[in-house]
CSV table of C-alpha atoms in Angstrom, one decimal:
chain,number,residue,atom,x,y,z
A,721,MET,CA,0.0,0.0,0.0
A,722,GLU,CA,1.2,3.5,-0.8
A,723,LEU,CA,2.3,5.4,2.3
A,724,SER,CA,0.3,8.5,1.5
A,725,ASP,CA,-2.9,6.3,1.2
A,726,ALA,CA,-2.0,4.5,4.4
A,727,CYS,CA,-1.6,7.8,6.2
A,728,ALA,CA,-4.9,9.2,4.9
A,729,MET,CA,-6.7,6.0,6.0
A,730,ALA,CA,-5.1,6.0,9.4
A,731,GLU,CA,-6.0,9.7,10.0
A,732,HIS,CA,-9.6,9.0,8.9
A,733,LEU,CA,-9.9,6.0,11.2
A,734,LEU,CA,-8.5,8.0,14.1
A,735,GLU,CA,-11.2,10.6,13.5
A,736,VAL,CA,-14.0,8.0,13.2
A,737,HIS,CA,-13.0,6.5,16.6
A,738,GLY,CA,-12.9,9.7,18.5
A,739,LEU,CA,-9.1,10.2,18.3
A,740,GLY,CA,-9.0,13.2,16.1
A,741,GLU,CA,-6.3,14.8,18.3
A,742,TRP,CA,-4.0,11.8,17.6
A,743,SER,CA,-1.6,11.8,14.7
A,744,VAL,CA,0.2,9.2,12.5
A,745,PHE,CA,3.9,8.7,11.8
A,746,PHE,CA,6.0,6.2,9.9
A,747,ASP,CA,9.2,4.6,11.1
A,748,GLY,CA,11.7,2.1,9.8
A,749,ALA,CA,10.7,-0.9,11.9
A,750,LYS,CA,11.0,-4.2,10.2
A,751,ARG,CA,9.8,-6.6,12.9
A,752,ARG,CA,6.6,-5.0,13.9
A,753,ALA,CA,3.9,-3.3,11.8
A,754,GLY,CA,2.7,-0.7,14.2
A,755,ILE,CA,3.1,1.0,17.6
A,756,CYS,CA,0.9,3.1,19.9
A,757,ARG,CA,2.6,5.9,21.9
A,758,TYR,CA,0.1,7.0,24.5
A,759,ALA,CA,2.1,9.9,25.9
A,760,GLU,CA,2.6,11.5,22.5
A,761,ARG,CA,-0.8,10.6,21.2
A,762,VAL,CA,0.5,9.1,18.0
A,763,ILE,CA,0.2,5.7,16.3
A,764,GLY,CA,3.2,4.6,14.2
A,765,LEU,CA,3.3,2.4,11.1
A,766,SER,CA,6.3,0.6,9.7
A,767,ALA,CA,7.1,2.2,6.4
A,768,PRO,CA,9.0,-1.0,5.1
A,769,LEU,CA,6.1,-3.2,6.0
A,770,THR,CA,3.3,-0.9,5.0
A,771,VAL,CA,4.5,-0.7,1.4
A,772,VAL,CA,4.5,-4.5,1.1
A,773,HIS,CA,1.2,-5.1,2.9
A,774,THR,CA,-2.3,-5.1,1.4
A,775,VAL,CA,-4.9,-2.4,2.2
A,776,ASP,CA,-6.7,-4.9,4.4
A,777,GLU,CA,-3.5,-5.8,6.3
A,778,VAL,CA,-2.6,-2.1,6.9
A,779,ARG,CA,-6.2,-1.4,8.0
A,780,ASP,CA,-6.0,-4.2,10.5
A,781,THR,CA,-2.7,-2.8,11.8
A,782,VAL,CA,-4.2,0.7,12.2
A,783,LEU,CA,-7.3,-0.6,14.0
A,784,HIS,CA,-5.0,-2.7,16.2
A,785,GLU,CA,-3.2,0.4,17.4
A,786,ILE,CA,-6.4,2.4,17.7
A,787,ALA,CA,-7.7,-0.3,20.0
A,788,HIS,CA,-4.6,0.2,22.1
A,789,ALA,CA,-5.2,3.9,22.2
A,790,LEU,CA,-8.8,3.4,23.3
A,791,ALA,CA,-8.0,0.7,25.9
A,792,GLY,CA,-5.2,2.6,27.5
A,793,PRO,CA,-1.6,1.7,28.4
A,794,ARG,CA,-2.4,-0.7,31.2
A,795,HIS,CA,-4.1,-3.4,29.1
A,796,GLY,CA,-1.6,-4.6,26.6
A,797,HIS,CA,-3.1,-7.4,24.6
A,798,ASP,CA,-5.5,-8.5,27.3
A,799,ALA,CA,-9.2,-9.4,27.0
A,800,HIS,CA,-10.3,-5.8,27.4
A,801,TRP,CA,-8.1,-4.7,24.5
A,802,ARG,CA,-9.2,-7.6,22.3
A,803,ALA,CA,-12.9,-6.8,23.0
A,804,ILE,CA,-12.4,-3.2,21.8
A,805,ALA,CA,-10.3,-4.3,18.8
A,806,VAL,CA,-12.9,-6.7,17.6
A,807,SER,CA,-15.7,-4.2,18.2
A,808,ILE,CA,-14.1,-1.7,15.9
A,809,GLY,CA,-13.4,-4.2,13.1
A,810,CYS,CA,-9.9,-5.4,13.9
A,811,SER,CA,-9.1,-9.1,13.8
A,812,GLY,CA,-8.0,-8.9,17.4
A,813,GLN,CA,-4.8,-10.8,16.7
A,814,ARG,CA,-1.7,-9.8,18.6
A,815,CYS,CA,0.6,-10.1,15.6
A,816,VAL,CA,0.5,-9.7,11.9
A,817,SER,CA,-0.4,-12.9,10.1
A,818,PRO,CA,2.6,-15.1,9.5
A,819,ASP,CA,1.5,-15.2,5.9
A,820,ALA,CA,1.8,-11.5,5.4
A,821,PRO,CA,4.8,-10.2,3.4
A,822,THR,CA,7.9,-9.3,5.4
A,823,ALA,CA,10.4,-6.5,4.8
A,824,PRO,CA,13.4,-7.7,2.8
A,825,ALA,CA,16.5,-8.0,4.9
A,826,ALA,CA,19.5,-5.9,4.0
A,827,TRP,CA,22.1,-8.5,5.0
A,828,LEU,CA,22.3,-12.0,3.4
A,829,GLY,CA,24.7,-14.7,4.7
A,830,VAL,CA,25.6,-17.6,2.5
A,831,CYS,CA,27.5,-20.7,3.7
A,832,PRO,CA,29.8,-22.8,1.5
A,833,GLY,CA,27.0,-25.3,1.1
A,834,GLY,CA,24.7,-22.6,-0.3
A,835,HIS,CA,22.3,-22.2,2.6
A,836,THR,CA,21.3,-18.7,3.4
A,837,VAL,CA,20.3,-16.6,6.5
A,838,GLU,CA,18.9,-13.1,6.6
A,839,ARG,CA,19.6,-10.3,9.0
A,840,HIS,CA,18.3,-6.7,9.3
A,841,ARG,CA,21.4,-5.5,11.1
A,842,ARG,CA,25.0,-5.8,10.3
A,843,PRO,CA,26.4,-9.1,11.9
A,844,GLU,CA,28.6,-8.4,14.8
A,845,ARG,CA,29.5,-12.0,15.8
A,846,VAL,CA,30.7,-14.9,13.6
A,847,MET,CA,28.0,-17.3,12.6
A,848,THR,CA,28.3,-20.8,11.0
A,849,CYS,CA,25.6,-22.8,9.3
A,850,GLY,CA,23.4,-24.9,11.6
A,851,ARG,CA,22.2,-26.9,8.7
A,852,CYS,CA,25.7,-28.0,7.7
A,853,SER,CA,26.9,-28.7,11.2
A,854,ARG,CA,25.1,-29.1,14.5
A,855,GLY,CA,27.9,-27.3,16.3
A,856,PHE,CA,30.0,-24.2,15.6
A,857,ASP,CA,32.3,-25.1,12.7
A,858,LEU,CA,34.4,-22.6,10.8
A,859,ARG,CA,34.3,-24.8,7.7
A,860,HIS,CA,30.7,-23.6,7.4
A,861,VAL,CA,31.0,-19.9,8.2
A,862,TYR,CA,28.7,-17.5,6.4
A,863,SER,CA,29.9,-15.0,3.9
A,864,TRP,CA,27.8,-11.7,3.9
A,865,THR,CA,26.5,-9.3,1.4
A,866,HIS,CA,24.7,-6.0,2.0
A,867,HIS,CA,21.9,-5.2,-0.5
A,868,GLY,CA,23.5,-7.8,-2.8
A,869,ARG,CA,27.1,-6.4,-2.6
A,870,PRO,CA,30.1,-7.6,-0.7
A,871,ALA,CA,29.8,-6.2,2.8
A,872,VAL,CA,32.1,-4.3,5.1
A,873,LEU,CA,31.6,-6.1,8.4
A,874,HIS,CA,31.7,-4.8,12.0
A,875,PRO,CA,35.2,-4.6,13.5
A,876,ASN,CA,34.1,-7.1,16.1
A,877,TYR,CA,33.2,-9.6,13.4
A,878,GLU,CA,36.5,-9.2,11.5
A,879,ALA,CA,38.6,-9.5,14.7
A,880,GLU,CA,36.7,-12.4,16.1
A,881,LEU,CA,36.9,-14.3,12.8
A,882,ALA,CA,40.7,-13.7,12.7
A,883,ARG,CA,41.0,-14.9,16.3
A,884,LEU,CA,38.9,-18.0,15.7
A,885,ARG,CA,41.0,-18.9,12.7
A,886,GLU,CA,44.1,-18.7,15.0
A,887,GLY,CA,42.4,-21.1,17.4
A,888,ARG,CA,41.4,-18.4,19.9
A,889,ARG,CA,38.0,-17.1,21.1
A,890,VAL,CA,36.8,-13.6,22.0
A,891,VAL,CA,35.7,-13.6,25.7
A,892,LEU,CA,33.6,-10.7,26.9
A,893,LEU,CA,35.0,-8.9,30.0
A,894,PRO,CA,32.9,-7.8,33.0
A,895,VAL,CA,32.8,-4.2,34.1
A,896,GLY,CA,35.8,-3.5,36.3
A,897,ALA,CA,38.1,-5.9,34.4
A,898,ARG,CA,41.5,-4.6,33.3
A,899,ALA,CA,42.1,-4.7,29.5
A,900,ARG,CA,44.7,-3.8,27.0
A,901,VAL,CA,44.0,-2.3,23.5
A,902,VAL,CA,45.6,-4.7,21.0
A,903,VAL,CA,44.6,-3.1,17.6
A,904,GLU,CA,47.2,-1.1,15.8
A,905,GLY,CA,46.8,2.6,16.1
A,906,GLU,CA,47.0,5.6,18.4
A,907,HIS,CA,45.9,3.7,21.5
A,908,HIS,CA,47.7,0.4,20.9
A,909,GLY,CA,48.9,-1.0,24.2
A,910,THR,CA,46.8,1.3,26.3
A,911,VAL,CA,45.7,-0.4,29.5
A,912,GLY,CA,42.5,0.6,31.4
A,913,ARG,CA,39.5,-0.7,33.2
A,914,VAL,CA,36.1,-1.6,31.6
A,915,ALA,CA,33.8,1.2,32.9
A,916,LYS,CA,30.8,0.1,30.8
A,917,ARG,CA,29.9,-2.6,28.3
A,918,GLY,CA,27.7,-1.6,25.5
A,919,ARG,CA,26.1,-3.7,22.7
A,920,THR,CA,29.3,-3.9,20.6
A,921,SER,CA,32.0,-2.1,22.5
A,922,TYR,CA,33.6,-1.4,25.9
A,923,HIS,CA,34.0,2.0,27.5
A,924,LEU,CA,37.6,1.7,28.7
A,925,GLU,CA,38.7,4.1,31.4
A,926,ALA,CA,42.4,4.8,31.0
A,927,GLY,CA,43.4,7.6,33.4
A,928,ARG,CA,41.4,10.7,32.5
A,929,VAL,CA,40.5,9.3,29.1
A,930,VAL,CA,37.6,7.0,28.3
A,931,LEU,CA,38.0,5.1,25.1
A,932,ARG,CA,35.2,3.3,23.2
A,933,VAL,CA,36.8,0.1,21.9
A,934,PRO,CA,35.1,-2.8,20.1
A,935,PHE,CA,35.1,-6.0,22.1
A,936,ALA,CA,37.5,-7.8,19.8
A,937,TRP,CA,40.1,-5.0,20.0
A,938,VAL,CA,41.1,-5.6,23.6
A,939,GLU,CA,42.6,-8.5,25.6
A,940,PRO,CA,42.3,-9.1,29.4
A,941,VAL,CA,45.2,-8.0,31.6
A,942,PRO,CA,45.8,-10.2,34.7
């Protein structure tokens, strides 16, 4: 469905159900079709999913979120929410039908045996094909493309793969652990303490300086 048509339909349905002060926005979500933000009085629709869904599927998503707005934030997907959803013409299902189209993934991994796996985010850890081997096996590691082109992978991925091929593994350090930067560059050899561990990197406190360093770029210091 065209985004402009989806927006017009959503605004109309909000008005019909007494939510004329609410508004509609689009986001880049790829794993959920809609969202209701009570504090801001807005319902959100996934742009990538809206454009591949039918009019009926988008309408159901809009009514799903309107039911949340009418039920209030304390009800989630409980019986009260479902009763409202069904009464206004929604299917009352918690999730989009598994048969509905999904947003194409940007990242495609292919193992040496030709099996594929898709990801919406750039891979950060090394993966091997579970269909070719029941356990982790570097002979079946995935090669990745991004939108069909050879991909530049996350530094954690590249460093972890290099270590694995040398027979070593990347071990995540706890907050407070001492660590040394091992990657070549300005901070090579710097020793500090892990002040914070993010999703892909450490915040390494070295004196008055705090460095943000990918997991695979440091080694533990006894």
